[in-house]
Coordinates of N, CA and C and ligand atoms in Angstrom, one line a residue:
M1 N -19.9 20.5 -26.6 CA -19.1 18.8 -25.7 C -18.8 17.5 -26.3
W2 N -19.9 17.2 -27.1 CA -19.9 16.2 -27.8 C -18.4 16.3 -28.3
Q3 N -18.9 17.2 -30.1 CA -17.7 17.2 -30.0 C -15.7 17.4 -30.0
M4 N -15.8 17.9 -28.6 CA -15.0 17.6 -27.9 C -13.9 17.1 -27.4
A5 N -15.4 15.8 -27.2 CA -15.1 14.1 -26.7 C -14.5 13.7 -28.0
K6 N -15.6 14.0 -28.3 CA -14.7 13.4 -29.8 C -13.3 13.3 -30.7
D7 N -12.9 14.6 -30.4 CA -11.6 15.4 -30.2 C -10.3 15.0 -29.9
S8 N -11.0 14.6 -27.6 CA -10.2 14.7 -27.3 C -9.1 12.9 -27.2
G9 N -9.7 12.0 -27.6 CA -8.4 11.2 -27.6 C -8.8 10.3 -26.0
G10 N -9.0 10.3 -25.7 CA -9.1 9.8 -24.4 C -10.7 9.3 -23.3
L11 N -11.7 9.9 -24.1 CA -12.6 9.6 -23.7 C -14.0 8.4 -24.7
D12 N -14.7 7.5 -23.5 CA -15.6 6.6 -24.6 C -17.0 7.6 -25.2
M13 N -17.5 7.7 -26.3 CA -18.6 8.0 -27.3 C -19.5 8.3 -27.1
N14 N -20.4 9.4 -26.3 CA -21.4 8.9 -26.2 C -22.0 9.5 -26.9
S15 N -23.2 9.9 -27.5 CA -24.5 10.2 -28.4 C -24.5 11.6 -28.6
P16 N -25.0 12.5 -28.6 CA -25.0 13.9 -28.6 C -26.6 14.1 -27.6
Y17 N -27.4 13.5 -27.3 CA -28.4 13.8 -27.0 C -28.0 13.1 -25.2
C18 N -27.2 11.9 -25.3 CA -26.7 12.4 -23.9 C -26.0 13.8 -23.2
Y19 N -25.3 14.2 -24.4 CA -24.9 15.7 -23.4 C -25.8 16.7 -23.0
L20 N -27.1 16.8 -24.5 CA -27.7 17.7 -23.9 C -28.6 17.3 -22.5
L21 N -28.8 16.1 -22.6 CA -29.9 15.7 -21.0 C -28.8 16.0 -20.1
M22 N -27.4 15.7 -20.1 CA -26.0 16.1 -18.7 C -26.4 17.8 -18.5
C23 N -26.8 18.3 -19.9 CA -26.6 19.7 -20.4 C -27.9 20.4 -19.2
T24 N -29.3 19.5 -19.2 CA -30.6 19.7 -18.9 C -30.9 19.7 -17.2
H25 N -30.4 18.2 -17.5 CA -30.7 17.7 -15.4 C -29.9 18.4 -14.8
F26 N -28.7 18.5 -15.2 CA -27.8 18.6 -14.1 C -26.8 19.5 -14.8
A27 N -27.7 21.0 -15.3 CA -27.5 22.7 -15.9 C -26.9 22.7 -14.8
Q28 N -26.3 22.8 -13.1 CA -25.6 23.3 -12.5 C -24.6 22.8 -12.3
T29 N -24.3 22.1 -12.5 CA -22.9 21.7 -11.9 C -22.3 20.7 -13.3
C30 N -22.2 21.9 -14.4 CA -21.9 21.2 -16.2 C -21.7 22.6 -16.7
L31 N -20.7 22.6 -16.3 CA -20.0 23.5 -17.2 C -18.7 23.3 -18.0
M32 N -19.4 24.7 -19.6 CA -17.9 24.8 -20.4 C -17.3 26.3 -20.5
A33 N -16.4 25.5 -20.7 CA -14.8 27.0 -20.9 C -14.9 27.3 -22.6
E34 N -14.6 28.0 -22.5 CA -14.6 29.5 -23.7 C -13.0 30.1 -23.7
M35 N -12.3 30.3 -24.5 CA -11.3 31.4 -25.5 C -11.3 31.7 -26.3
E36 N -11.3 33.4 -26.2 CA -12.3 34.1 -27.2 C -13.3 33.8 -28.3
G37 N -13.8 33.4 -27.1 CA -15.4 32.1 -28.2 C -15.4 31.2 -28.8
E38 N -14.3 30.6 -28.7 CA -14.6 29.3 -28.9 C -14.2 28.1 -27.8
P39 N -15.0 27.0 -27.7 CA -15.0 26.0 -27.0 C -14.2 25.5 -26.6
V40 N -13.5 25.3 -25.4 CA -12.0 25.2 -25.6 C -11.9 23.9 -23.9
G41 N -12.7 23.6 -23.7 CA -13.3 22.7 -22.5 C -14.6 22.7 -21.6
F42 N -15.1 21.6 -21.1 CA -15.9 21.2 -20.9 C -15.4 19.9 -19.4
V43 N -16.8 20.8 -18.2 CA -16.8 18.8 -17.6 C -18.4 18.9 -17.5
T44 N -18.8 17.4 -17.2 CA -20.4 17.5 -17.1 C -19.5 16.8 -15.8
A45 N -20.6 17.0 -14.2 CA -21.1 16.1 -13.3 C -22.3 15.9 -12.8
Y46 N -22.5 15.1 -11.7 CA -23.5 15.6 -10.9 C -23.7 15.0 -9.5
R47 N -24.7 15.3 -8.9 CA -25.5 14.6 -7.6 C -25.7 13.4 -7.9
P48 N -25.0 12.1 -7.4 CA -25.4 10.4 -7.8 C -27.1 10.8 -6.5
P49 N -28.6 10.3 -7.0 CA -29.1 11.0 -5.9 C -29.2 9.9 -4.9
T50 N -28.2 9.0 -4.4 CA -28.0 7.5 -3.5 C -27.0 8.0 -2.9
H51 N -26.6 9.6 -3.5 CA -25.3 10.1 -2.5 C -25.3 11.3 -2.8
P52 N -25.7 12.6 -2.4 CA -26.2 13.6 -2.4 C -25.2 14.5 -1.6
D53 N -23.6 13.4 -0.8 CA -23.0 14.2 -0.5 C -21.8 14.6 -1.6
T54 N -22.0 13.8 -2.5 CA -20.9 13.4 -3.8 C -21.0 14.0 -4.6
I55 N -20.2 15.1 -5.1 CA -20.7 15.2 -6.9 C -19.3 14.5 -7.6
F56 N -19.7 13.6 -8.6 CA -19.4 13.1 -9.7 C -19.0 13.6 -10.7
V57 N -17.8 13.4 -11.1 CA -17.0 14.2 -12.3 C -17.1 13.0 -13.5
W58 N -18.6 13.1 -14.7 CA -18.4 12.0 -15.4 C -18.0 12.3 -17.0
Q59 N -17.2 13.5 -17.1 CA -16.1 13.8 -18.7 C -15.6 15.1 -18.3
I60 N -14.5 15.2 -18.4 CA -13.9 16.6 -18.4 C -12.9 16.2 -19.3
A61 N -12.7 17.0 -20.3 CA -11.6 17.1 -21.7 C -11.2 18.9 -21.7
V62 N -10.0 18.7 -22.3 CA -9.5 20.2 -22.5 C -9.0 20.5 -24.0
A63 N -8.9 21.3 -24.4 CA -9.0 20.7 -26.1 C -6.9 20.7 -26.0
A64 N -6.2 19.8 -26.8 CA -5.4 20.4 -27.0 C -4.3 21.5 -27.2
Q65 N -4.9 22.3 -27.5 CA -3.9 23.9 -27.5 C -4.1 24.3 -26.3
A66 N -5.6 23.8 -24.8 CA -5.1 24.7 -23.8 C -4.7 23.6 -22.8
R67 N -4.3 22.3 -23.3 CA -4.0 22.0 -22.2 C -3.1 22.1 -21.2
R68 N -2.7 21.8 -19.5 CA -1.5 21.8 -19.0 C -1.2 23.4 -18.7
T69 N -2.3 24.7 -18.4 CA -2.5 25.5 -18.2 C -3.4 25.7 -17.3
G70 N -4.0 25.0 -16.3 CA -4.7 24.9 -15.2 C -6.3 24.9 -14.9
L71 N -6.1 24.4 -16.7 CA -8.3 24.9 -17.1 C -8.9 24.0 -16.1
A72 N -9.0 22.4 -16.6 CA -9.6 21.6 -16.0 C -9.2 21.8 -14.7
R73 N -8.4 22.1 -13.8 CA -8.8 22.0 -12.4 C -9.8 23.7 -12.2
R74 N -9.4 24.2 -12.9 CA -10.1 24.8 -12.7 C -11.8 25.0 -12.8
M75 N -12.3 24.1 -14.1 CA -13.4 24.2 -14.6 C -14.3 23.6 -13.3
V76 N -13.0 22.3 -12.5 CA -13.5 21.3 -11.3 C -13.9 22.5 -10.4
N77 N -13.0 22.9 -9.9 CA -13.6 24.3 -8.8 C -14.2 25.2 -9.1
G78 N -15.1 25.2 -10.6 CA -16.1 26.0 -10.8 C -17.1 25.2 -10.2
V79 N -16.9 24.2 -10.8 CA -18.4 23.2 -10.6 C -18.8 22.8 -8.6
L80 N -17.1 22.6 -8.2 CA -17.6 23.2 -6.6 C -18.7 24.4 -5.9
Q81 N -18.0 25.2 -7.2 CA -18.2 26.3 -6.7 C -20.2 26.6 -6.5
S82 N -20.3 25.9 -7.4 CA -22.1 25.8 -7.4 C -23.0 26.2 -6.7
P83 N -23.7 26.7 -6.6 CA -25.0 26.6 -5.4 C -25.4 25.3 -5.0
A84 N -25.3 24.0 -6.1 CA -26.1 23.1 -6.0 C -24.9 21.9 -4.8
C85 N -23.4 23.0 -4.9 CA -22.8 22.3 -4.6 C -22.4 22.6 -2.8
S86 N -23.0 23.0 -2.4 CA -22.7 24.1 -0.9 C -22.9 22.7 -0.2
S87 N -23.4 22.1 0.2 CA -23.4 20.7 1.1 C -23.1 18.8 0.6
V88 N -21.8 19.9 -0.7 CA -21.1 18.4 -0.9 C -19.9 18.5 0.1
R89 N -19.6 16.8 0.1 CA -18.3 16.6 0.7 C -17.5 15.6 -0.3
L90 N -17.6 14.8 -1.4 CA -16.9 14.1 -1.8 C -16.7 14.3 -3.4
L91 N -15.8 14.1 -4.0 CA -16.1 14.2 -5.4 C -15.2 12.9 -5.7
E92 N -16.2 12.5 -6.9 CA -15.5 10.9 -7.4 C -16.1 11.3 -8.6
A93 N -14.3 10.3 -9.4 CA -14.1 10.3 -11.1 C -14.1 8.9 -11.2
T94 N -14.4 9.2 -12.3 CA -13.4 7.1 -13.0 C -12.5 7.2 -13.6
V95 N -11.6 6.3 -13.4 CA -10.3 6.8 -14.7 C -10.0 5.2 -15.2
T96 N -9.1 5.0 -16.7 CA -8.8 3.8 -16.8 C -7.6 4.2 -16.8
E97 N -6.3 3.2 -16.3 CA -5.3 2.8 -15.3 C -4.1 3.9 -15.9
S98 N -4.3 3.3 -17.8 CA -3.6 4.4 -18.8 C -3.6 5.5 -18.8
N99 N -4.9 6.5 -18.1 CA -5.3 7.9 -18.5 C -4.3 8.7 -16.8
V100 N -2.6 8.8 -17.4 CA -2.5 9.4 -16.1 C -2.9 11.1 -16.3
A101 N -3.0 11.3 -17.2 CA -3.5 12.5 -16.9 C -4.7 12.9 -16.6
S102 N -5.5 12.3 -16.2 CA -6.7 12.6 -15.9 C -6.3 12.2 -14.1
E103 N -5.7 10.4 -13.9 CA -5.5 10.7 -12.5 C -4.5 11.8 -11.9
G104 N -3.4 12.2 -13.1 CA -2.8 13.2 -11.9 C -3.7 14.3 -11.7
L105 N -4.7 15.0 -12.7 CA -5.5 16.3 -12.2 C -6.0 15.5 -10.8
F106 N -6.6 15.4 -10.7 CA -7.7 14.4 -9.2 C -6.2 14.1 -8.3
R107 N -5.4 13.5 -8.5 CA -4.3 13.9 -7.5 C -4.4 15.0 -6.9
S108 N -3.8 16.6 -7.9 CA -3.6 17.6 -7.7 C -5.1 18.3 -7.5
I109 N -6.3 18.0 -7.7 CA -7.2 18.1 -6.9 C -6.9 18.4 -5.9
A110 N -7.1 16.8 -4.9 CA -7.0 16.3 -3.7 C -5.8 16.9 -3.1
E111 N -4.3 17.2 -3.8 CA -3.7 17.9 -2.3 C -4.0 19.3 -2.3
Q112 N -4.9 19.7 -3.6 CA -4.6 21.8 -3.1 C -6.1 21.6 -2.6
M113 N -6.5 20.4 -2.4 CA -7.5 20.3 -1.0 C -7.5 20.6 0.1
G114 N -6.6 19.9 0.3 CA -5.1 18.6 1.9 C -7.1 18.1 1.8
A115 N -7.3 16.7 1.5 CA -8.3 16.2 1.1 C -7.1 14.3 1.0
N116 N -7.8 13.4 1.7 CA -8.2 11.9 0.6 C -8.0 11.7 -0.3
F117 N -7.2 11.4 -1.3 CA -7.4 10.0 -1.8 C -7.3 8.5 -1.8
D118 N -8.3 8.1 -2.2 CA -8.0 6.6 -2.3 C -8.4 6.6 -3.8
R119 N -8.4 5.0 -4.8 CA -8.3 5.0 -5.9 C -9.1 3.8 -5.9
S120 N -10.2 2.6 -5.8 CA -10.2 0.9 -6.0 C -10.7 1.0 -7.5
T121 N -11.4 0.0 -7.8 CA -11.8 -0.8 -9.2 C -12.8 -0.9 -8.9
I122 N -14.3 -0.3 -9.8 CA -15.2 0.1 -10.1 C -16.2 -1.5 -10.8
F123 N -15.3 -1.0 -12.5 CA -15.8 -1.8 -13.9 C -15.0 -2.5 -13.7
A124 N -14.5 -3.7 -13.7 CA -13.9 -4.7 -14.4 C -13.6 -4.9 -15.8
A125 N -12.7 -4.9 -16.3 CA -13.4 -4.9 -17.9 C -13.7 -6.3 -18.8
K126 N -14.7 -6.5 -18.3 CA -14.7 -8.4 -18.7 C -16.7 -7.6 -18.1
D127 N -16.7 -6.0 -17.9 CA -18.2 -5.3 -17.7 C -18.0 -4.9 -18.7
F128 N -17.8 -4.5 -19.1 CA -18.0 -3.7 -21.1 C -18.3 -4.8 -21.9
P129 N -19.1 -4.2 -22.3 CA -19.9 -5.4 -23.3 C -18.6 -5.8 -25.4
E130 N -18.0 -4.6 -25.0 CA -17.0 -4.2 -26.5 C -15.8 -5.0 -26.0
S131 N -16.0 -5.0 -24.6 CA -14.5 -5.8 -24.3 C -14.6 -7.1 -25.1
S132 N -12.9 -7.2 -25.4 CA -12.4 -8.2 -26.4 C -10.9 -8.5 -26.8
Q133 N -10.7 -9.3 -27.5 CA -8.7 -9.1 -27.7 C -8.5 -8.1 -28.1
D134 N -9.8 -8.1 -29.4 CA -9.4 -7.6 -30.7 C -9.6 -5.0 -30.0
S135 N -10.5 -5.6 -29.1 CA -11.2 -3.9 -29.0 C -11.3 -4.0 -27.2
P136 N -10.0 -4.7 -26.6 CA -10.5 -4.6 -25.0 C -10.7 -2.9 -24.0
H137 N -11.9 -2.8 -23.6 CA -12.0 -1.7 -22.6 C -11.3 -1.4 -21.6
E138 N -10.3 -1.4 -21.0 CA -9.4 -0.9 -19.3 C -10.5 -1.2 -18.2
A139 N -10.6 -2.1 -17.2 CA -11.5 -1.4 -16.0 C -11.5 -0.4 -15.2
E140 N -12.3 0.4 -15.1 CA -12.2 1.4 -14.2 C -12.5 1.4 -13.0
L141 N -11.4 2.7 -13.1 CA -11.4 2.7 -11.8 C -11.9 3.8 -11.0
L142 N -12.7 4.1 -9.9 CA -12.4 4.7 -9.3 C -12.2 5.5 -8.0
L143 N -11.9 7.1 -8.3 CA -11.0 7.7 -7.6 C -12.2 8.6 -6.5
R144 N -11.7 8.3 -5.2 CA -12.6 9.3 -4.2 C -11.6 10.2 -3.7
I145 N -11.9 11.5 -3.6 CA -11.4 12.8 -2.9 C -11.9 12.9 -1.9
G146 N -11.7 13.2 -0.7 CA -12.6 13.8 0.9 C -12.7 13.0 2.0
P147 N -13.2 13.2 2.6 CA -14.4 14.1 2.7 C -13.5 15.2 3.2
F148 N -14.1 16.8 2.5 CA -14.1 17.6 2.2 C -14.9 18.9 2.5
D149 N -14.8 20.5 3.7 CA -15.7 21.0 3.5 C -15.5 22.5 2.4
L150 N -16.6 22.7 1.9 CA -16.4 23.9 0.6 C -16.2 25.1 1.6
Ligands
COA201 C1 -7.2 14.7 -18.2 C2 -7.0 16.5 -18.8 C3 -8.5 17.1 -19.2 C4 -6.3 17.8 -18.0 O1 -6.9 18.6 -18.2 P1 -6.2 19.8 -18.2 O2 -6.7 20.8 -18.4 O3 -4.8 20.1 -18.9 O4 -4.7 19.8 -17.0 P2 -5.1 20.9 -16.1 O5 -4.0 21.6 -16.0 O6 -6.0 21.9 -15.2 O7 -3.5 19.9 -14.9 C5 -3.9 20.1 -13.3 C6 -3.1 19.5 -13.0 O8 -3.4 18.0 -13.8 C7 -2.0 16.7 -13.7 N1 -1.5 16.6 -15.5 C8 -2.8 17.1 -16.4 N2 -1.8 16.7 -17.4 C9 -1.1 16.1 -17.4 C10 -0.3 14.9 -17.8 N3 0.0 15.1 -19.4 N4 0.0 13.9 -17.4 C11 0.8 13.7 -15.6 N5 -0.2 14.7 -14.9 C12 -0.6 15.9 -15.6 C13 -1.1 18.2 -13.3 O9 -1.4 17.5 -11.3 C14 -2.1 19.1 -13.1 O10 -0.6 20.9 -12.7 P3 0.5 21.0 -12.7 O11 -0.3 21.1 -14.0 O12 0.5 22.1 -11.8 O13 1.8 19.8 -12.7 C15 -7.1 16.2 -20.1 O14 -5.4 15.8 -20.3 C16 -7.8 15.8 -21.4 O15 -8.8 16.3 -22.0 N6 -7.3 14.8 -21.5 C17 -8.4 13.8 -22.4 C18 -10.0 13.6 -22.0 C19 -9.9 13.0 -20.4 O16 -8.7 11.4 -20.4 N7 -10.8 13.3 -19.8 C20 -11.0 12.2 -18.6 C21 -11.2 11.7 -18.4 S1 -13.2 12.1 -18.0

């Protein structure tokens, strides 16, 4: 997952330890997709303890050669089908404004579910320590899908 995040071109980098923790503490809501034995996608998600009716998709990535085949949508559906999501009514994720593919993905999931899609700023650019004129970090938008029944 760490390697795919690194290769994806669109994700903030985190330590390998962070992925090991995610896949240990939230094993029921994180998954990896393989094609012919090779990893081609992953999603890391969890139910925030303060909002257990919500599944928060932290990161999702698909290898360049497997994009636009519906894999990301299938992975999110896979997480939603986990027994850990049986009482989930909302899906949240954050995206940067320039990440057209990611926002398109979550809009298409909302459409597929026939659910509401909301978008608001959750973290401003100035909230990020590395944010500067040389290497600005874009604001993160909170996308919220739902409520829905699974
Ligand atoms: C975002 C990402 C995971 C999408 O993966 P994917 O497997 O190609 O997405 P899917 O094939 O499941 O596409 C589902 C829908 O999302 C939308 N979508 C996907 N890629 C898109 C793009 N480049 N532009 C616009 N819409 C896009 C479309 O509506 C698409 O449905 P359609 O193909 O029927 O039109 C992939 O582009 C990626 O890994 N990007 C880099 C990492 C990243 O930015 N992750 C998100 C932030 S956490």
